[in-house]
PDB file of C-alpha atoms in Angstrom:
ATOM      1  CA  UNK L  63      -5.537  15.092 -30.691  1.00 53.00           C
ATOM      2  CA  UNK L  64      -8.467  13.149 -31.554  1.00 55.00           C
ATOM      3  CA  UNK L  65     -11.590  12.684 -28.824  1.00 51.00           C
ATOM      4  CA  UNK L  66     -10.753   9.123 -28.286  1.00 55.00           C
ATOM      5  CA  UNK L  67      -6.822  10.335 -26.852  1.00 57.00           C
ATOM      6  CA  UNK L  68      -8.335  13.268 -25.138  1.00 55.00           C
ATOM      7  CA  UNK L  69     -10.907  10.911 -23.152  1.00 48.00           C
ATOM      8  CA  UNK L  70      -8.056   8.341 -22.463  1.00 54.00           C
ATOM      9  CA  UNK L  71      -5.758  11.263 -20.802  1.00 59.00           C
ATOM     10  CA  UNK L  72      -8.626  12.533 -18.822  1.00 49.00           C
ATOM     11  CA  UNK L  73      -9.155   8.643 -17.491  1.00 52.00           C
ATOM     12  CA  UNK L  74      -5.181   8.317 -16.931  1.00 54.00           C
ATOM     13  CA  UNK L  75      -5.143  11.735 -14.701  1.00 51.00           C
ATOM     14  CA  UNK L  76      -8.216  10.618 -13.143  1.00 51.00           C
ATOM     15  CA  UNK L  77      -6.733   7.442 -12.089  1.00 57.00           C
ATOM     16  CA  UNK L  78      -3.311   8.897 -11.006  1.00 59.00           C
ATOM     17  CA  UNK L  79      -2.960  10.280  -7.811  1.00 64.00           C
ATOM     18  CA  UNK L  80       0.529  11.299  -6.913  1.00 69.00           C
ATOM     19  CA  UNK L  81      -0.505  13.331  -4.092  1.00 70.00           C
ATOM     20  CA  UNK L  82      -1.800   9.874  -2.561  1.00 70.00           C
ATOM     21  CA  UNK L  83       1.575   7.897  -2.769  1.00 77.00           C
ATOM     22  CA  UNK L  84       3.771  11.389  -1.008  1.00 83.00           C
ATOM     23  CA  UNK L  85       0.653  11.868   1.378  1.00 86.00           C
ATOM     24  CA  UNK L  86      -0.181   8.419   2.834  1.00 87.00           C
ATOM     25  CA  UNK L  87       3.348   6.896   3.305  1.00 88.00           C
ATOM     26  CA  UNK L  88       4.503  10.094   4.958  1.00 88.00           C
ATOM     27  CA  UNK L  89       1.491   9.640   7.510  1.00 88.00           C
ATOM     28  CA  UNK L  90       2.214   6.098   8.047  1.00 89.00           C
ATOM     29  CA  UNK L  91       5.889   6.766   8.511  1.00 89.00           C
ATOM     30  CA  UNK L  92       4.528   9.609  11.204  1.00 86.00           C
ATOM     31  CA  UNK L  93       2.099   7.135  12.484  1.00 88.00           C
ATOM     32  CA  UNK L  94       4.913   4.259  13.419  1.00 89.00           C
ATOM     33  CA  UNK L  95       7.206   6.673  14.766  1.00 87.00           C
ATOM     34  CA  UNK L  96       4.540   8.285  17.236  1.00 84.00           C
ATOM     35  CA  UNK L  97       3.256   5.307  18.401  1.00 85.00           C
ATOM     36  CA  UNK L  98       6.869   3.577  19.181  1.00 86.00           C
ATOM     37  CA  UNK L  99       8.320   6.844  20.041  1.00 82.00           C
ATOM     38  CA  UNK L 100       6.240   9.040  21.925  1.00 75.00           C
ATOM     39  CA  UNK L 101       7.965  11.214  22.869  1.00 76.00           C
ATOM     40  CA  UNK L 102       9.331  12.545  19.809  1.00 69.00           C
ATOM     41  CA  UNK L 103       6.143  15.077  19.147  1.00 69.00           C
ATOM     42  CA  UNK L 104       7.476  17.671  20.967  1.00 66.00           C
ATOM     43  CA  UNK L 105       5.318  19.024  24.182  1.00 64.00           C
ATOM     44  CA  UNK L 106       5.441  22.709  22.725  1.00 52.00           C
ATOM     45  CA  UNK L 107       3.214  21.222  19.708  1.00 59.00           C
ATOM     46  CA  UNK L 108       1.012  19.227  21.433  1.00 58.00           C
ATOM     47  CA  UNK L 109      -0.183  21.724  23.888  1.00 58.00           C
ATOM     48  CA  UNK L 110      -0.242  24.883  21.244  1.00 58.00           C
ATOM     49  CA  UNK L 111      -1.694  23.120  18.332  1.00 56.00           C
ATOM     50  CA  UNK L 112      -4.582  20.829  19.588  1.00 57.00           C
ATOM     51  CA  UNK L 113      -6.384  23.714  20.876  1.00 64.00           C
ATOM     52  CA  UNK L 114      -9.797  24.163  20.298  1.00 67.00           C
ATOM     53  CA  UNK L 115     -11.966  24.033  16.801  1.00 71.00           C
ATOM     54  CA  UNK L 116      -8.117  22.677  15.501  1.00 72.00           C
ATOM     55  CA  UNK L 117      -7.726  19.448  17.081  1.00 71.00           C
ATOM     56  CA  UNK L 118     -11.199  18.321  14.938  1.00 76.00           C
ATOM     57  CA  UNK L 119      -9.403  19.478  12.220  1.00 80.00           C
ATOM     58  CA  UNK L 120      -6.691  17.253  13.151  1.00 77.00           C
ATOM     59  CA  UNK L 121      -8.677  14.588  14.294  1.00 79.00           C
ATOM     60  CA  UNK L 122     -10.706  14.485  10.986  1.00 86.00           C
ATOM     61  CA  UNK L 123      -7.352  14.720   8.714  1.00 85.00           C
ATOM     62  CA  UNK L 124      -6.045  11.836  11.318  1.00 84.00           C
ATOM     63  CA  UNK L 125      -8.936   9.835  10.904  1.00 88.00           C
ATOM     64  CA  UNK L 126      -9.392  10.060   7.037  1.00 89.00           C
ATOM     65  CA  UNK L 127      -6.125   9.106   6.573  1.00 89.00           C
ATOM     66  CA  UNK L 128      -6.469   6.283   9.463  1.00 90.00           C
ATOM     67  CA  UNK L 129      -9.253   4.631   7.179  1.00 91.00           C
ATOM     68  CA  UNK L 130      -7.274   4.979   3.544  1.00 89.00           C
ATOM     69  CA  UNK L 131      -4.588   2.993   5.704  1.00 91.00           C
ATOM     70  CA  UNK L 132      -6.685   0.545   6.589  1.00 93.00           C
ATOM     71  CA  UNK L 133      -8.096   0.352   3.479  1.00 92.00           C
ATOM     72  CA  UNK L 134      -4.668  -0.642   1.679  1.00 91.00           C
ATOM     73  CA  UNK L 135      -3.745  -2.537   4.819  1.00 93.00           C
ATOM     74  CA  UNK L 136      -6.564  -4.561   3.907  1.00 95.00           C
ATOM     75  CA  UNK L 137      -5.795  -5.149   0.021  1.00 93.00           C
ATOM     76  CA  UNK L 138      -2.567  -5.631   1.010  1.00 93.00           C
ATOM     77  CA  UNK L 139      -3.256  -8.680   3.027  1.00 94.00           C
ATOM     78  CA  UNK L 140      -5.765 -10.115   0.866  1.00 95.00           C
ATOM     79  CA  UNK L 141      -2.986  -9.767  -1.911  1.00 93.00           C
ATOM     80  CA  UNK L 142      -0.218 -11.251   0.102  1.00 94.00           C
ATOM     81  CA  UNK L 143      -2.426 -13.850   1.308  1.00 95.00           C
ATOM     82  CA  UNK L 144      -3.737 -14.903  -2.287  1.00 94.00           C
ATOM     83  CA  UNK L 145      -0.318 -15.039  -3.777  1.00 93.00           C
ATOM     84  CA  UNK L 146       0.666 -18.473  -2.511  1.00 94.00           C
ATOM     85  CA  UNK L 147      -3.280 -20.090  -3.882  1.00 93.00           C
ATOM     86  CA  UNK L 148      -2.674 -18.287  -7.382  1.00 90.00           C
ATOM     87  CA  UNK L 149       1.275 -19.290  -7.698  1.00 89.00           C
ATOM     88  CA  UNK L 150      -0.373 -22.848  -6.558  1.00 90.00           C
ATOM     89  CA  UNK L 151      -3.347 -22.711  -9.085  1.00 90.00           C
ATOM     90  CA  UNK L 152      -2.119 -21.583 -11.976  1.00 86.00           C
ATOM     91  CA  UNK L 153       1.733 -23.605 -11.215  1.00 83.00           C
ATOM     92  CA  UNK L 154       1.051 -25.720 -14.867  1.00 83.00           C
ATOM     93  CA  UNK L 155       0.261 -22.794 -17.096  1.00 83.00           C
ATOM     94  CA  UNK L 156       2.757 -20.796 -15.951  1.00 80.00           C
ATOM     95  CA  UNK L 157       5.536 -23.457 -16.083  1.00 81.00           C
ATOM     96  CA  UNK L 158       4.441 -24.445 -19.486  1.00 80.00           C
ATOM     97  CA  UNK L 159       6.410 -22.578 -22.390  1.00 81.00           C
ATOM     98  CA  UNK L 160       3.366 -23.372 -24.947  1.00 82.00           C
ATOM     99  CA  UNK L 161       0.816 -21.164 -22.665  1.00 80.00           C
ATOM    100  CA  UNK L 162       0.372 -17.897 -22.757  1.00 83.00           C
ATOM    101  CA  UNK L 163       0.755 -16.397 -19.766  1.00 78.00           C
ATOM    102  CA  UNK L 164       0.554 -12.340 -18.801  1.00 80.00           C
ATOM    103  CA  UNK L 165       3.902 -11.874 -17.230  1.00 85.00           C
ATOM    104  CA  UNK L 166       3.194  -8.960 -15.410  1.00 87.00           C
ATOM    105  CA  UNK L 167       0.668 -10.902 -13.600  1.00 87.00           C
ATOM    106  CA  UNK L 168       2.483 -13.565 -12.709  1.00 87.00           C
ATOM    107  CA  UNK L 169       4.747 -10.864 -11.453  1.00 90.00           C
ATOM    108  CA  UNK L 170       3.001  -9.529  -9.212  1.00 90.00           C
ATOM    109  CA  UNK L 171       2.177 -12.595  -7.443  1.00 91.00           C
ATOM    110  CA  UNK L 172       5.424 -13.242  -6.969  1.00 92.00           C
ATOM    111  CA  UNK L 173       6.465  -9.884  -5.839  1.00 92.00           C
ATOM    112  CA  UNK L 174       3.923 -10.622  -3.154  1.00 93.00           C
ATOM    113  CA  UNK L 175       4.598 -13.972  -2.044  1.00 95.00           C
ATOM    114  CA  UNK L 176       8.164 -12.794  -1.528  1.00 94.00           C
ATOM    115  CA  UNK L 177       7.036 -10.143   0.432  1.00 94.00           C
ATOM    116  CA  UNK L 178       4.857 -12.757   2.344  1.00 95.00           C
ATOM    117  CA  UNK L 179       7.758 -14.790   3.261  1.00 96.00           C
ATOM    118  CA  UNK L 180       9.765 -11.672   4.211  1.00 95.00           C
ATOM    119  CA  UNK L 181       7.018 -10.851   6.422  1.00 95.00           C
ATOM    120  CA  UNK L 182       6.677 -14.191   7.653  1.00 95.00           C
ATOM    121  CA  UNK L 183      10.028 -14.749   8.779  1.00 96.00           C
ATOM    122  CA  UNK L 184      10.735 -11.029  10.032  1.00 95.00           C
ATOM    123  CA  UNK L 185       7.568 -11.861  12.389  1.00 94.00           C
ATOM    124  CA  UNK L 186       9.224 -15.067  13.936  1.00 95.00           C
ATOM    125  CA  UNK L 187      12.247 -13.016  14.182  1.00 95.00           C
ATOM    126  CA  UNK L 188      10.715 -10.223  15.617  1.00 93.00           C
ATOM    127  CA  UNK L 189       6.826  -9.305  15.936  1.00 91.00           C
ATOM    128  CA  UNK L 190       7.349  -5.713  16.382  1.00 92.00           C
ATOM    129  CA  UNK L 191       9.298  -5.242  13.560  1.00 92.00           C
ATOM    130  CA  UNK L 192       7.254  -7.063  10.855  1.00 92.00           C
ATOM    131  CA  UNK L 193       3.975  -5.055  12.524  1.00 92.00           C
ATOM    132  CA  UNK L 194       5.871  -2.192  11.212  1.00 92.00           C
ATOM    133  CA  UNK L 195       7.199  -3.257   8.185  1.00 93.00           C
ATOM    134  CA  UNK L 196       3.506  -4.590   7.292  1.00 93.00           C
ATOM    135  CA  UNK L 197       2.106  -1.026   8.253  1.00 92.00           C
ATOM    136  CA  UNK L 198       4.798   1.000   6.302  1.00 92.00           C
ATOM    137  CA  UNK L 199       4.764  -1.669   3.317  1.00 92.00           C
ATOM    138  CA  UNK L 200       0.354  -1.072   3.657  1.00 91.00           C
ATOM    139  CA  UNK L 201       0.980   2.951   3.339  1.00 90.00           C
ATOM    140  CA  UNK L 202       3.021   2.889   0.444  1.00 88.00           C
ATOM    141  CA  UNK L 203       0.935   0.286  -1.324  1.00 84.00           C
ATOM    142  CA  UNK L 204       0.143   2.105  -4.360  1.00 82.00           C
ATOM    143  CA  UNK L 205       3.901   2.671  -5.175  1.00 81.00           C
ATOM    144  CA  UNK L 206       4.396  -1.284  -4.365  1.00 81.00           C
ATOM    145  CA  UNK L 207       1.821  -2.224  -6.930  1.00 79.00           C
ATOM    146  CA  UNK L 208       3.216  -0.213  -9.418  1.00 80.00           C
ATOM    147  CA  UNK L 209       7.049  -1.411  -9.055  1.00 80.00           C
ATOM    148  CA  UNK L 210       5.318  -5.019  -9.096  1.00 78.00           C
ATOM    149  CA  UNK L 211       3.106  -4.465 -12.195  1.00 76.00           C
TER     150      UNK L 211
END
């Protein structure tokens, strides 16, 4: 293996974290459940576990993970938000067969305009539920924008 395929592994590792995409959709799932369900952390739990030096611990871990979720909550919106303006732009090169065009872009944008009208139309249906679809859909972003791209 020459330096140049050694580098390029190191920067595809780097750039790879499965731990993220397990970690952060598990929290958000956690997260909708607690707050529309309350009662499902058990009492025994709550009054054992956030004792003391531990419930900073908790707190921090809670509040890390809090601001990653925000974080992709916010690219997801811009995203979803942009898709309908870039469709709209760029509606003559992509219709045109002579253009060249990078399909996995194009893609994308559609992957999240349909997921904009999904979201759309589950929040005239029901606000609750597209709250929660838009905060599960925000913690498993990075798995979204791979199965898009």
């Amino acid at each position: 293996m020459n330096v140049r395929q050694e580098v390029a592994t190191l920067i595809d590792h780097r750039q790879s974290r499965p731990w993220m995409e397990l970690i952060l959709p598990l929290y958000t799932m956690a997260l909708v459940i607690l707050y529309y369900r309350p009662q499902a952390l058990p009492p025994a739990i709550e009054d054992t576990l956030l004792d003391g030096m531990f419930r900073w611990v908790i707190w921090g871990i809670v509040g890390a993970l809090g601001g990653v979720l925000a974080l992709s909550a916010l690219f997801l919106a811009f995203y979803l938000l942009y898709s309908p303006l870039y469709l709209i732009e760029n509606a003559k090169r992509i219709l045109d067969p002579h253009v060249w065009v990078d399909q996995r872009e194009v893609r994308f944008y559609l992957g999240c305009f349909v997921l904009l009208v999904v979201l759309v139309a589950l929040a005239v249906m029901d606000s609750n539920l597209a709250l929660a679809s838009f905060v599960l859909l925000a913690g498993s972003a990075q798995f979204l924008w791979r199965v898009l791209v």
